[in-house]
CSV table of C-alpha atoms in Angstrom, one decimal:
chain,number,residue,atom,x,y,z
A,120,VAL,CA,11.5,22.7,-19.2
A,121,LEU,CA,8.1,21.1,-20.1
A,122,THR,CA,6.1,23.9,-18.5
A,123,TYR,CA,8.3,26.6,-20.1
A,124,LEU,CA,8.0,25.1,-23.6
A,125,SER,CA,4.3,24.4,-23.2
A,126,SER,CA,3.6,28.1,-22.5
A,127,PHE,CA,4.6,29.0,-26.0
A,128,ILE,CA,2.2,26.6,-27.8
A,129,VAL,CA,-1.5,27.0,-28.3
A,130,PRO,CA,-3.6,24.0,-29.3
A,131,GLY,CA,-3.5,23.4,-33.1
A,132,GLU,CA,-0.1,25.1,-33.5
A,133,LYS,CA,3.4,23.7,-33.6
A,134,LEU,CA,6.9,24.6,-32.9
A,135,ILE,CA,10.0,23.0,-34.4
A,136,ALA,CA,13.2,22.5,-32.5
A,137,LYS,CA,16.4,22.1,-34.4
A,138,PRO,CA,19.8,21.3,-32.8
A,139,ILE,CA,22.3,24.0,-33.3
A,140,GLY,CA,25.0,22.6,-35.5
A,141,GLY,CA,22.7,19.9,-36.7
A,142,LYS,CA,22.7,18.6,-40.3
A,143,GLY,CA,20.4,16.7,-42.6
A,144,GLY,CA,17.3,17.0,-40.4
A,145,HIS,CA,18.8,14.7,-37.7
A,146,LEU,CA,17.4,15.1,-34.1
A,147,ILE,CA,14.7,17.5,-35.2
A,148,ILE,CA,11.7,17.6,-32.9
A,149,VAL,CA,8.2,19.1,-33.4
A,150,LEU,CA,6.4,20.3,-30.3
A,151,THR,CA,2.6,20.4,-30.2
A,152,LYS,CA,-0.3,19.8,-27.9
A,153,ASN,CA,-2.8,17.0,-28.0
A,154,ASP,CA,-6.6,17.4,-27.7
A,155,SER,CA,-6.2,17.4,-23.9
A,156,GLY,CA,-3.7,20.2,-23.9
A,157,GLU,CA,-0.7,18.1,-23.0
A,158,LEU,CA,2.6,18.8,-24.6
A,159,GLN,CA,3.8,16.2,-27.2
A,160,LEU,CA,7.2,15.9,-28.7
A,161,LEU,CA,7.4,14.2,-32.2
A,162,ARG,CA,10.2,12.9,-34.2
A,163,PRO,CA,10.2,13.5,-38.0
A,164,GLU,CA,8.3,10.2,-38.7
A,165,LYS,CA,5.7,11.5,-36.2
A,166,LYS,CA,6.9,9.1,-33.5
A,167,ILE,CA,5.8,10.4,-30.0
A,168,LEU,CA,8.8,10.8,-27.7
A,169,ASP,CA,8.6,10.1,-24.0
A,170,ALA,CA,8.3,13.4,-22.2
A,171,ASP,CA,10.0,12.0,-19.2
A,172,ASN,CA,13.3,12.1,-21.2
A,173,ILE,CA,12.9,15.8,-22.0
A,174,GLU,CA,15.9,16.9,-19.9
A,175,GLU,CA,18.1,14.4,-21.7
A,176,ILE,CA,16.8,15.4,-25.1
A,177,PHE,CA,17.5,19.0,-24.5
A,178,LYS,CA,20.9,18.7,-23.0
A,179,GLN,CA,22.3,20.0,-26.3
A,180,LYS,CA,21.3,23.5,-27.5
A,181,TYR,CA,18.3,23.8,-29.8
A,182,LEU,CA,16.9,26.6,-31.9
A,183,ILE,CA,13.1,26.7,-31.5
A,184,GLN,CA,10.9,28.4,-34.2
A,185,LYS,CA,7.3,28.6,-35.3
A,186,PHE,CA,6.4,25.8,-37.7
A,187,VAL,CA,5.9,27.0,-41.3
A,188,ASN,CA,2.4,26.5,-42.6
A,189,GLN,CA,3.1,26.0,-46.3
A,190,HIS,CA,1.0,26.8,-49.4
A,191,GLU,CA,-2.0,24.6,-49.9
A,192,ASP,CA,-0.8,23.6,-53.4
A,193,LEU,CA,2.3,22.0,-51.9
A,194,ASN,CA,0.3,20.4,-49.2
A,195,ARG,CA,-1.3,18.4,-51.9
A,196,ILE,CA,2.0,16.7,-52.6
A,197,SER,CA,3.2,15.8,-49.2
A,198,ASP,CA,2.7,16.4,-45.4
A,199,SER,CA,6.2,17.8,-45.0
A,200,VAL,CA,7.2,21.5,-45.3
A,201,ASN,CA,8.7,21.2,-48.8
A,202,THR,CA,11.6,23.5,-49.3
A,203,ILE,CA,13.2,24.7,-52.5
A,204,ARG,CA,17.0,24.6,-52.7
A,205,PHE,CA,17.7,27.6,-54.8
A,206,VAL,CA,21.4,28.1,-55.8
A,207,THR,CA,22.7,31.5,-56.9
A,208,LEU,CA,26.0,32.9,-58.1
A,209,LEU,CA,27.2,36.5,-57.8
A,210,ARG,CA,29.3,37.7,-60.7
A,211,LYS,CA,32.1,40.3,-60.5
A,212,ASP,CA,29.7,42.9,-62.0
A,213,ASN,CA,27.3,42.1,-59.1
A,214,LYS,CA,24.7,40.4,-61.3
A,215,VAL,CA,23.0,37.5,-59.7
A,216,VAL,CA,23.0,34.3,-61.8
A,217,PRO,CA,20.4,31.6,-60.9
A,218,VAL,CA,22.4,28.3,-61.1
A,219,GLY,CA,19.6,25.8,-60.4
A,220,ALA,CA,16.7,24.8,-58.2
A,221,TYR,CA,15.1,21.7,-56.9
A,222,ILE,CA,12.3,21.0,-54.4
A,223,ARG,CA,12.6,18.5,-51.6
A,224,LEU,CA,9.6,16.5,-50.6
A,225,GLY,CA,9.1,14.4,-47.5
A,226,ALA,CA,7.7,10.9,-47.7
A,227,GLN,CA,6.0,8.3,-45.6
A,228,GLY,CA,4.2,11.0,-43.6
A,229,ALA,CA,7.3,12.7,-42.3
A,230,PHE,CA,7.1,16.4,-41.5
A,231,ILE,CA,10.6,17.2,-42.8
A,232,ASP,CA,11.8,16.9,-46.4
A,233,ASN,CA,15.5,16.0,-45.9
A,234,LEU,CA,16.8,13.3,-48.3
A,235,SER,CA,18.7,11.9,-45.3
A,236,GLN,CA,15.3,11.4,-43.6
A,237,GLY,CA,13.6,9.5,-46.5
A,238,GLY,CA,12.7,12.5,-48.7
A,239,MET,CA,13.2,13.0,-52.4
A,240,ALA,CA,14.1,15.8,-54.7
A,241,VAL,CA,12.8,17.0,-58.1
A,242,ALA,CA,14.2,19.7,-60.4
A,243,VAL,CA,12.4,23.0,-60.8
A,244,ASP,CA,12.6,24.8,-64.2
A,245,LEU,CA,14.1,28.2,-63.4
A,246,VAL,CA,11.9,30.0,-66.0
A,247,SER,CA,8.5,28.4,-65.7
A,248,GLY,CA,8.7,27.2,-62.0
A,249,LYS,CA,7.3,23.8,-63.0
A,250,LEU,CA,8.6,20.5,-61.7
A,251,GLY,CA,10.6,18.1,-63.8
A,252,PRO,CA,9.3,14.6,-64.6
A,253,VAL,CA,11.2,12.6,-62.1
A,254,ALA,CA,12.2,12.8,-58.4
A,255,SER,CA,15.0,10.8,-56.8
A,256,ASP,CA,15.8,9.8,-53.3
A,257,ARG,CA,19.2,9.6,-51.8
A,258,TYR,CA,19.7,6.1,-53.2
A,259,GLY,CA,18.9,7.1,-56.7
A,260,THR,CA,15.4,5.5,-56.8
A,261,GLU,CA,13.3,7.4,-59.2
A,262,PHE,CA,9.6,8.4,-58.9
A,263,SER,CA,7.3,10.0,-61.5
A,264,ARG,CA,4.7,10.6,-58.8
A,265,HIS,CA,4.8,11.0,-55.1
A,266,PRO,CA,4.4,7.6,-53.4
A,267,ASP,CA,2.1,9.0,-50.7
A,268,SER,CA,-0.2,11.4,-52.5
A,269,GLU,CA,0.1,10.0,-56.1
A,270,VAL,CA,0.6,13.6,-57.4
A,271,VAL,CA,2.4,13.5,-60.7
A,272,PHE,CA,5.6,15.6,-60.7
A,273,GLY,CA,6.0,16.5,-64.3
A,274,GLY,CA,4.6,20.0,-65.0
A,275,PHE,CA,3.4,20.6,-61.5
A,276,PRO,CA,3.6,24.4,-61.0
A,277,VAL,CA,5.4,25.7,-57.9
A,278,PRO,CA,3.2,28.4,-56.4
A,279,LYS,CA,4.4,32.0,-56.3
A,280,TRP,CA,7.5,31.1,-58.3
A,281,GLU,CA,8.3,34.7,-59.5
A,282,GLN,CA,8.4,35.7,-55.8
A,283,VAL,CA,10.8,32.8,-55.1
A,284,VAL,CA,13.2,34.0,-57.7
A,285,GLU,CA,12.9,37.5,-56.5
A,286,ILE,CA,13.7,36.6,-52.8
A,287,ALA,CA,16.6,34.5,-53.9
A,288,ASN,CA,18.1,37.3,-55.9
A,289,LYS,CA,17.5,39.7,-53.1
A,290,VAL,CA,19.3,37.6,-50.5
A,291,GLN,CA,22.3,36.9,-52.8
A,292,SER,CA,22.6,40.7,-53.5
A,293,ALA,CA,22.5,41.4,-49.8
A,294,LEU,CA,25.4,39.0,-49.1
A,295,PRO,CA,28.1,40.0,-51.6
A,296,PHE,CA,30.8,38.4,-49.5
A,297,HIS,CA,29.4,35.0,-50.3
A,298,LYS,CA,29.6,34.4,-54.1
A,299,LEU,CA,27.7,31.1,-54.1
A,300,LEU,CA,24.6,30.5,-51.9
A,301,GLY,CA,22.2,27.6,-51.5
A,302,MET,CA,19.0,28.9,-50.1
A,303,ASP,CA,16.2,26.8,-48.6
A,304,ILE,CA,12.9,28.5,-49.3
A,305,ALA,CA,9.5,27.5,-48.1
A,306,ILE,CA,6.3,28.9,-49.6
A,307,THR,CA,3.4,30.0,-47.5
A,308,GLN,CA,0.0,31.3,-48.6
A,309,ASP,CA,1.4,34.8,-48.3
A,310,GLY,CA,4.6,34.0,-50.2
A,311,PRO,CA,8.1,32.6,-49.9
A,312,VAL,CA,10.1,32.7,-46.7
A,313,ILE,CA,13.8,31.9,-46.1
A,314,VAL,CA,14.3,28.9,-43.9
A,315,GLU,CA,18.1,28.7,-44.2
A,316,VAL,CA,21.0,30.0,-46.2
A,317,ASN,CA,23.9,27.7,-46.9
A,318,SER,CA,27.0,29.9,-47.3
A,319,ILE,CA,29.5,27.2,-48.3
A,320,TYR,CA,27.4,25.4,-50.9
A,321,ASP,CA,29.2,22.6,-52.7
């Protein structure tokens, strides 16, 4: 398994392995190579896993994808890939209504942004694409700035916001059999990409 996985990775790049049926960022693994070209498996908090246990780790089925390299403006806030949860509603006349949006931000150096893994969330204004003044973690603790980078949230502009709105509308229109969607959208230098679509959202 190690040899097979290693063949897909070039030094300096990463793959992300997500358990099929997983939830909340649990059991996610990042695969990368160290300076010596050896395969490394990392947990969200960047803890290195023992490669000798690889067979045990991958007993369950995983989805393996390329790691998203996010927009440099969002890298200023946190090390994680910070996804926007964009919620849309499809009306009977097929008009898409944006319900709300927030961005999730990893903390303590984690490479994922899930609240269940220590992340936080802050509202995004649907018109301006700017962050609200306060983020909250899963326990309700509030932050006016990111605890790692010290970046102030209030008024911080989400890059390529108009494209984010456009892709959310496009996906909702393409899935008319689901009237309410919660999309997870990452933003790269080239624009937004869909990471996941939650079809039974709240």
